[in-house]
PDB file of C-alpha atoms in Angstrom:
ATOM      1  CA  UNK A  22      -0.847 -45.946   8.519  1.00 97.00           C
ATOM      2  CA  UNK A  23       1.526 -43.767  10.330  1.00 98.00           C
ATOM      3  CA  UNK A  24       0.946 -42.185  13.769  1.00 98.00           C
ATOM      4  CA  UNK A  25       3.037 -39.278  14.769  1.00 98.00           C
ATOM      5  CA  UNK A  26       2.879 -39.217  18.633  1.00 97.00           C
ATOM      6  CA  UNK A  27       4.536 -38.629  21.977  1.00 96.00           C
ATOM      7  CA  UNK A  28       4.222 -41.725  23.980  1.00 94.00           C
ATOM      8  CA  UNK A  29       3.362 -39.858  27.362  1.00 93.00           C
ATOM      9  CA  UNK A  30       0.726 -37.715  25.364  1.00 96.00           C
ATOM     10  CA  UNK A  31      -2.747 -38.577  26.600  1.00 96.00           C
ATOM     11  CA  UNK A  32      -4.167 -37.470  23.280  1.00 97.00           C
ATOM     12  CA  UNK A  33      -1.795 -39.980  21.531  1.00 98.00           C
ATOM     13  CA  UNK A  34      -2.770 -42.723  24.141  1.00 98.00           C
ATOM     14  CA  UNK A  35      -6.468 -42.172  23.046  1.00 98.00           C
ATOM     15  CA  UNK A  36      -5.478 -42.869  19.439  1.00 98.00           C
ATOM     16  CA  UNK A  37      -3.371 -45.853  20.286  1.00 98.00           C
ATOM     17  CA  UNK A  38      -6.385 -47.391  22.316  1.00 98.00           C
ATOM     18  CA  UNK A  39      -8.695 -46.836  19.312  1.00 98.00           C
ATOM     19  CA  UNK A  40      -6.310 -48.505  16.900  1.00 98.00           C
ATOM     20  CA  UNK A  41      -5.798 -51.401  19.339  1.00 98.00           C
ATOM     21  CA  UNK A  42      -9.638 -51.875  19.822  1.00 98.00           C
ATOM     22  CA  UNK A  43      -9.893 -51.845  15.993  1.00 98.00           C
ATOM     23  CA  UNK A  44      -6.911 -54.369  15.669  1.00 98.00           C
ATOM     24  CA  UNK A  45      -5.239 -51.922  13.110  1.00 98.00           C
ATOM     25  CA  UNK A  46      -1.540 -52.042  12.382  1.00 97.00           C
ATOM     26  CA  UNK A  47       0.510 -48.744  12.078  1.00 97.00           C
ATOM     27  CA  UNK A  48       3.897 -47.292  11.939  1.00 97.00           C
ATOM     28  CA  UNK A  49       4.869 -44.990  14.923  1.00 96.00           C
ATOM     29  CA  UNK A  50       6.874 -41.914  14.569  1.00 96.00           C
ATOM     30  CA  UNK A  51       7.857 -40.344  17.940  1.00 96.00           C
ATOM     31  CA  UNK A  52       7.721 -36.597  18.229  1.00 96.00           C
ATOM     32  CA  UNK A  53       9.482 -35.787  21.316  1.00 95.00           C
ATOM     33  CA  UNK A  54       7.350 -32.670  22.961  1.00 95.00           C
ATOM     34  CA  UNK A  55      10.050 -32.256  25.571  1.00 93.00           C
ATOM     35  CA  UNK A  56      12.875 -32.041  23.154  1.00 94.00           C
ATOM     36  CA  UNK A  57      10.603 -29.472  20.953  1.00 94.00           C
ATOM     37  CA  UNK A  58      10.423 -31.902  17.993  1.00 95.00           C
ATOM     38  CA  UNK A  59       6.836 -30.543  17.291  1.00 96.00           C
ATOM     39  CA  UNK A  60       8.429 -27.150  16.433  1.00 95.00           C
ATOM     40  CA  UNK A  61      10.656 -28.656  13.841  1.00 96.00           C
ATOM     41  CA  UNK A  62      10.325 -27.374  10.335  1.00 96.00           C
ATOM     42  CA  UNK A  63       9.469 -30.818   8.871  1.00 94.00           C
ATOM     43  CA  UNK A  64       6.800 -31.548  11.419  1.00 96.00           C
ATOM     44  CA  UNK A  65       5.343 -28.109  11.357  1.00 95.00           C
ATOM     45  CA  UNK A  66       4.757 -28.475   7.599  1.00 96.00           C
ATOM     46  CA  UNK A  67       2.829 -31.779   8.523  1.00 96.00           C
ATOM     47  CA  UNK A  68       0.787 -30.220  11.188  1.00 96.00           C
ATOM     48  CA  UNK A  69       0.805 -26.367  11.558  1.00 97.00           C
ATOM     49  CA  UNK A  70      -0.559 -26.595  15.068  1.00 96.00           C
ATOM     50  CA  UNK A  71       2.483 -28.368  16.170  1.00 96.00           C
ATOM     51  CA  UNK A  72       0.684 -30.860  18.182  1.00 96.00           C
ATOM     52  CA  UNK A  73       0.308 -34.632  18.399  1.00 97.00           C
ATOM     53  CA  UNK A  74      -1.161 -36.931  17.451  1.00 98.00           C
ATOM     54  CA  UNK A  75      -1.121 -36.799  13.767  1.00 98.00           C
ATOM     55  CA  UNK A  76      -2.248 -39.710  11.573  1.00 98.00           C
ATOM     56  CA  UNK A  77      -1.349 -40.285   8.026  1.00 98.00           C
ATOM     57  CA  UNK A  78      -3.337 -42.821   6.094  1.00 98.00           C
ATOM     58  CA  UNK A  79      -2.578 -42.826   2.296  1.00 96.00           C
ATOM     59  CA  UNK A  80      -3.355 -39.411   1.208  1.00 96.00           C
ATOM     60  CA  UNK A  81      -5.343 -38.647   4.295  1.00 97.00           C
ATOM     61  CA  UNK A  82      -3.602 -36.447   6.963  1.00 97.00           C
ATOM     62  CA  UNK A  83      -5.608 -36.035  10.126  1.00 98.00           C
ATOM     63  CA  UNK A  84      -4.856 -34.048  13.309  1.00 96.00           C
ATOM     64  CA  UNK A  85      -6.621 -33.910  16.640  1.00 97.00           C
ATOM     65  CA  UNK A  86      -7.409 -37.107  18.515  1.00 98.00           C
ATOM     66  CA  UNK A  87     -11.064 -36.960  18.317  1.00 98.00           C
ATOM     67  CA  UNK A  88     -11.073 -36.454  14.484  1.00 98.00           C
ATOM     68  CA  UNK A  89      -8.650 -39.335  14.135  1.00 98.00           C
ATOM     69  CA  UNK A  90     -10.622 -41.605  16.432  1.00 98.00           C
ATOM     70  CA  UNK A  91     -14.045 -40.789  14.520  1.00 97.00           C
ATOM     71  CA  UNK A  92     -12.150 -41.369  11.054  1.00 98.00           C
ATOM     72  CA  UNK A  93     -11.092 -44.657  12.275  1.00 98.00           C
ATOM     73  CA  UNK A  94     -14.535 -45.599  13.485  1.00 98.00           C
ATOM     74  CA  UNK A  95     -16.128 -44.675  10.117  1.00 97.00           C
ATOM     75  CA  UNK A  96     -13.489 -46.667   8.136  1.00 98.00           C
ATOM     76  CA  UNK A  97     -13.320 -49.696  10.389  1.00 98.00           C
ATOM     77  CA  UNK A  98     -16.731 -49.873  12.154  1.00 97.00           C
ATOM     78  CA  UNK A  99     -16.073 -53.111  14.333  1.00 97.00           C
ATOM     79  CA  UNK A 100     -16.211 -52.668  17.199  1.00 98.00           C
ATOM     80  CA  UNK A 101     -18.146 -49.493  17.215  1.00 98.00           C
ATOM     81  CA  UNK A 102     -16.853 -46.750  19.346  1.00 98.00           C
ATOM     82  CA  UNK A 103     -20.133 -45.064  19.447  1.00 98.00           C
ATOM     83  CA  UNK A 104     -23.531 -46.718  20.348  1.00 97.00           C
ATOM     84  CA  UNK A 105     -25.535 -47.786  17.386  1.00 94.00           C
ATOM     85  CA  UNK A 106     -28.812 -47.232  18.971  1.00 88.00           C
ATOM     86  CA  UNK A 107     -30.516 -44.052  19.851  1.00 96.00           C
ATOM     87  CA  UNK A 108     -29.040 -40.642  18.809  1.00 98.00           C
ATOM     88  CA  UNK A 109     -29.280 -39.564  22.478  1.00 98.00           C
ATOM     89  CA  UNK A 110     -27.097 -42.300  23.581  1.00 98.00           C
ATOM     90  CA  UNK A 111     -24.300 -41.350  21.043  1.00 98.00           C
ATOM     91  CA  UNK A 112     -24.759 -37.734  22.215  1.00 98.00           C
ATOM     92  CA  UNK A 113     -24.105 -38.769  25.812  1.00 98.00           C
ATOM     93  CA  UNK A 114     -21.013 -40.747  25.003  1.00 98.00           C
ATOM     94  CA  UNK A 115     -19.659 -37.802  23.130  1.00 98.00           C
ATOM     95  CA  UNK A 116     -20.607 -35.467  25.938  1.00 98.00           C
ATOM     96  CA  UNK A 117     -18.531 -37.606  28.388  1.00 98.00           C
ATOM     97  CA  UNK A 118     -15.707 -37.687  25.752  1.00 98.00           C
ATOM     98  CA  UNK A 119     -15.653 -34.041  25.041  1.00 98.00           C
ATOM     99  CA  UNK A 120     -15.793 -33.212  28.822  1.00 98.00           C
ATOM    100  CA  UNK A 121     -12.387 -34.592  28.893  1.00 98.00           C
ATOM    101  CA  UNK A 122     -11.057 -33.627  25.641  1.00 98.00           C
ATOM    102  CA  UNK A 123     -12.173 -30.160  25.590  1.00 97.00           C
ATOM    103  CA  UNK A 124     -12.738 -29.051  29.276  1.00 97.00           C
ATOM    104  CA  UNK A 125     -10.257 -31.033  31.460  1.00 98.00           C
ATOM    105  CA  UNK A 126      -7.353 -31.931  29.138  1.00 97.00           C
ATOM    106  CA  UNK A 127      -6.512 -28.579  27.570  1.00 96.00           C
ATOM    107  CA  UNK A 128      -5.898 -27.026  31.044  1.00 96.00           C
ATOM    108  CA  UNK A 129      -3.364 -29.516  31.999  1.00 94.00           C
ATOM    109  CA  UNK A 130      -1.552 -30.469  28.882  1.00 93.00           C
ATOM    110  CA  UNK A 131       2.123 -30.021  28.315  1.00 94.00           C
ATOM    111  CA  UNK A 132       2.139 -26.767  26.597  1.00 94.00           C
ATOM    112  CA  UNK A 133      -0.029 -24.945  29.088  1.00 96.00           C
ATOM    113  CA  UNK A 134       2.086 -26.400  32.075  1.00 96.00           C
ATOM    114  CA  UNK A 135       5.256 -25.076  30.305  1.00 95.00           C
ATOM    115  CA  UNK A 136       3.727 -21.738  29.797  1.00 96.00           C
ATOM    116  CA  UNK A 137       2.748 -21.517  33.498  1.00 97.00           C
ATOM    117  CA  UNK A 138       6.431 -22.304  34.263  1.00 97.00           C
ATOM    118  CA  UNK A 139       7.677 -19.588  31.899  1.00 97.00           C
ATOM    119  CA  UNK A 140       5.264 -17.131  33.499  1.00 98.00           C
ATOM    120  CA  UNK A 141       6.852 -17.815  37.090  1.00 98.00           C
ATOM    121  CA  UNK A 142       4.660 -20.566  38.382  1.00 97.00           C
ATOM    122  CA  UNK A 143       6.555 -22.974  40.601  1.00 97.00           C
ATOM    123  CA  UNK A 144       6.440 -26.807  40.093  1.00 96.00           C
ATOM    124  CA  UNK A 145       4.050 -26.957  43.117  1.00 96.00           C
ATOM    125  CA  UNK A 146       1.793 -24.265  41.686  1.00 97.00           C
ATOM    126  CA  UNK A 147       1.609 -25.765  38.299  1.00 97.00           C
ATOM    127  CA  UNK A 148       0.631 -29.137  39.869  1.00 96.00           C
ATOM    128  CA  UNK A 149      -1.922 -27.448  41.958  1.00 97.00           C
ATOM    129  CA  UNK A 150      -3.479 -25.930  38.859  1.00 97.00           C
ATOM    130  CA  UNK A 151      -3.670 -29.144  37.129  1.00 97.00           C
ATOM    131  CA  UNK A 152      -5.110 -30.869  40.186  1.00 98.00           C
ATOM    132  CA  UNK A 153      -7.734 -28.197  40.605  1.00 98.00           C
ATOM    133  CA  UNK A 154      -8.990 -28.551  37.105  1.00 98.00           C
ATOM    134  CA  UNK A 155      -8.942 -32.190  36.794  1.00 98.00           C
ATOM    135  CA  UNK A 156     -10.649 -32.525  40.233  1.00 98.00           C
ATOM    136  CA  UNK A 157     -13.487 -30.163  38.896  1.00 98.00           C
ATOM    137  CA  UNK A 158     -14.048 -31.968  35.824  1.00 98.00           C
ATOM    138  CA  UNK A 159     -13.835 -35.507  37.515  1.00 98.00           C
ATOM    139  CA  UNK A 160     -16.421 -34.379  39.985  1.00 98.00           C
ATOM    140  CA  UNK A 161     -19.047 -33.804  37.333  1.00 98.00           C
ATOM    141  CA  UNK A 162     -18.118 -37.001  35.388  1.00 98.00           C
ATOM    142  CA  UNK A 163     -18.450 -39.058  38.560  1.00 98.00           C
ATOM    143  CA  UNK A 164     -21.806 -37.552  39.354  1.00 98.00           C
ATOM    144  CA  UNK A 165     -23.056 -38.228  35.772  1.00 98.00           C
ATOM    145  CA  UNK A 166     -21.626 -41.630  35.496  1.00 98.00           C
ATOM    146  CA  UNK A 167     -22.848 -42.883  38.989  1.00 98.00           C
ATOM    147  CA  UNK A 168     -26.330 -41.569  38.416  1.00 98.00           C
ATOM    148  CA  UNK A 169     -26.749 -42.888  34.820  1.00 97.00           C
ATOM    149  CA  UNK A 170     -28.470 -46.159  34.057  1.00 97.00           C
ATOM    150  CA  UNK A 171     -26.390 -46.221  30.820  1.00 98.00           C
ATOM    151  CA  UNK A 172     -23.204 -46.820  32.551  1.00 98.00           C
ATOM    152  CA  UNK A 173     -21.901 -50.366  33.200  1.00 98.00           C
ATOM    153  CA  UNK A 174     -18.481 -51.777  33.409  1.00 98.00           C
ATOM    154  CA  UNK A 175     -17.455 -48.986  31.145  1.00 98.00           C
ATOM    155  CA  UNK A 176     -18.909 -45.522  30.727  1.00 98.00           C
ATOM    156  CA  UNK A 177     -21.695 -46.799  28.405  1.00 98.00           C
ATOM    157  CA  UNK A 178     -22.649 -50.416  29.057  1.00 98.00           C
ATOM    158  CA  UNK A 179     -19.983 -53.095  29.138  1.00 98.00           C
ATOM    159  CA  UNK A 180     -17.984 -52.335  25.980  1.00 98.00           C
ATOM    160  CA  UNK A 181     -15.407 -49.552  25.514  1.00 98.00           C
ATOM    161  CA  UNK A 182     -16.557 -46.455  23.697  1.00 98.00           C
ATOM    162  CA  UNK A 183     -15.162 -43.078  22.833  1.00 98.00           C
ATOM    163  CA  UNK A 184     -15.745 -41.985  26.463  1.00 98.00           C
ATOM    164  CA  UNK A 185     -13.591 -44.681  27.750  1.00 98.00           C
ATOM    165  CA  UNK A 186     -10.972 -43.864  25.361  1.00 98.00           C
ATOM    166  CA  UNK A 187     -10.934 -40.313  26.662  1.00 98.00           C
ATOM    167  CA  UNK A 188     -11.386 -40.956  30.305  1.00 98.00           C
ATOM    168  CA  UNK A 189      -8.452 -43.564  30.916  1.00 98.00           C
ATOM    169  CA  UNK A 190      -5.603 -41.421  29.737  1.00 98.00           C
ATOM    170  CA  UNK A 191      -6.882 -38.619  31.861  1.00 98.00           C
ATOM    171  CA  UNK A 192      -6.923 -40.744  34.799  1.00 98.00           C
ATOM    172  CA  UNK A 193      -3.081 -41.372  34.131  1.00 97.00           C
ATOM    173  CA  UNK A 194      -2.788 -37.661  34.083  1.00 96.00           C
ATOM    174  CA  UNK A 195      -4.383 -37.255  37.384  1.00 98.00           C
ATOM    175  CA  UNK A 196      -2.126 -39.899  38.804  1.00 97.00           C
ATOM    176  CA  UNK A 197       0.975 -37.871  37.558  1.00 95.00           C
ATOM    177  CA  UNK A 198      -0.094 -34.849  39.559  1.00 96.00           C
ATOM    178  CA  UNK A 199      -1.009 -36.965  42.370  1.00 97.00           C
ATOM    179  CA  UNK A 200      -4.623 -36.087  42.658  1.00 98.00           C
ATOM    180  CA  UNK A 201      -6.551 -37.952  45.208  1.00 98.00           C
ATOM    181  CA  UNK A 202      -8.803 -40.206  43.257  1.00 98.00           C
ATOM    182  CA  UNK A 203     -10.724 -41.453  46.334  1.00 98.00           C
ATOM    183  CA  UNK A 204     -13.785 -39.240  45.654  1.00 98.00           C
ATOM    184  CA  UNK A 205     -14.268 -40.815  42.261  1.00 98.00           C
ATOM    185  CA  UNK A 206     -15.194 -44.469  42.926  1.00 98.00           C
ATOM    186  CA  UNK A 207     -17.125 -44.814  39.600  1.00 98.00           C
ATOM    187  CA  UNK A 208     -14.202 -43.435  37.491  1.00 98.00           C
ATOM    188  CA  UNK A 209     -11.893 -45.791  39.447  1.00 98.00           C
ATOM    189  CA  UNK A 210     -14.071 -48.798  38.778  1.00 98.00           C
ATOM    190  CA  UNK A 211     -14.146 -47.975  35.069  1.00 98.00           C
ATOM    191  CA  UNK A 212     -10.474 -47.468  34.900  1.00 98.00           C
ATOM    192  CA  UNK A 213      -9.822 -50.886  36.650  1.00 98.00           C
ATOM    193  CA  UNK A 214     -12.094 -52.550  34.272  1.00 98.00           C
ATOM    194  CA  UNK A 215     -10.626 -51.021  31.188  1.00 98.00           C
ATOM    195  CA  UNK A 216      -6.961 -51.675  32.314  1.00 98.00           C
ATOM    196  CA  UNK A 217      -7.947 -55.200  32.535  1.00 98.00           C
ATOM    197  CA  UNK A 218      -8.385 -55.016  28.515  1.00 98.00           C
ATOM    198  CA  UNK A 219      -5.601 -55.700  26.267  1.00 98.00           C
ATOM    199  CA  UNK A 220      -6.205 -52.510  24.162  1.00 98.00           C
ATOM    200  CA  UNK A 221      -5.711 -50.397  27.119  1.00 98.00           C
ATOM    201  CA  UNK A 222      -3.200 -52.213  28.907  1.00 97.00           C
ATOM    202  CA  UNK A 223      -0.575 -52.689  26.008  1.00 96.00           C
ATOM    203  CA  UNK A 224      -0.854 -49.238  24.620  1.00 97.00           C
ATOM    204  CA  UNK A 225      -0.242 -47.673  28.109  1.00 97.00           C
ATOM    205  CA  UNK A 226       2.887 -45.248  27.990  1.00 95.00           C
ATOM    206  CA  UNK A 227       4.599 -47.415  30.649  1.00 93.00           C
ATOM    207  CA  UNK A 228       4.429 -50.515  28.421  1.00 91.00           C
ATOM    208  CA  UNK A 229       5.921 -48.644  25.478  1.00 87.00           C
ATOM    209  CA  UNK A 230       8.841 -46.797  26.844  1.00 64.00           C
ATOM    210  CA  UNK A 231      10.688 -46.447  30.171  1.00 39.00           C
ATOM    211  CA  UNK A 232      11.726 -42.888  29.185  1.00 37.00           C
ATOM    212  CA  UNK A 233       9.736 -39.769  28.804  1.00 32.00           C
ATOM    213  CA  UNK A 234       9.603 -39.806  24.972  1.00 29.00           C
TER     214      UNK A 234
END
């Protein structure tokens, strides 16, 4: 397998966590988003959306982190990233994961922040934008997780699932824009637990590179 990724990309971090939880080896190809590698002709042929991550596995070529993670979970079912019990439990985990992947993250990812800069937003205004949308999403997640009997050390029970794989990289994004995390004790507790797990800790961007790529 070959993973095209930007090390500080939270979507790439999600996939690295999933690969680590599954114990899967892969080759890494760095696509430097700050340098514009994603717009190169060679990469655009592989992924017309010009985004990361992208996974190549034999003849399979899969974009979008959520699709990649579910692909890995289907091919390598241990440990499961979605609950194997009730359909409602799987839906709840997906609900949490998609709240991050579809509602929070798209509003503070690099290309949106860069576009805001091109539109004349100052650095402070761009940070305020990111903090606003992350805070709104985190408030909902905090309410859901703190009240649910499904949550444990992780978002669902005591083993990492797709929900944790999405949440932890977004917590890192929140730290980068200096969001006050005090209002989210449940999210912080889950983050602390997950960062004590090897799969989350060793795939953290800070462990892979001291630079921005």
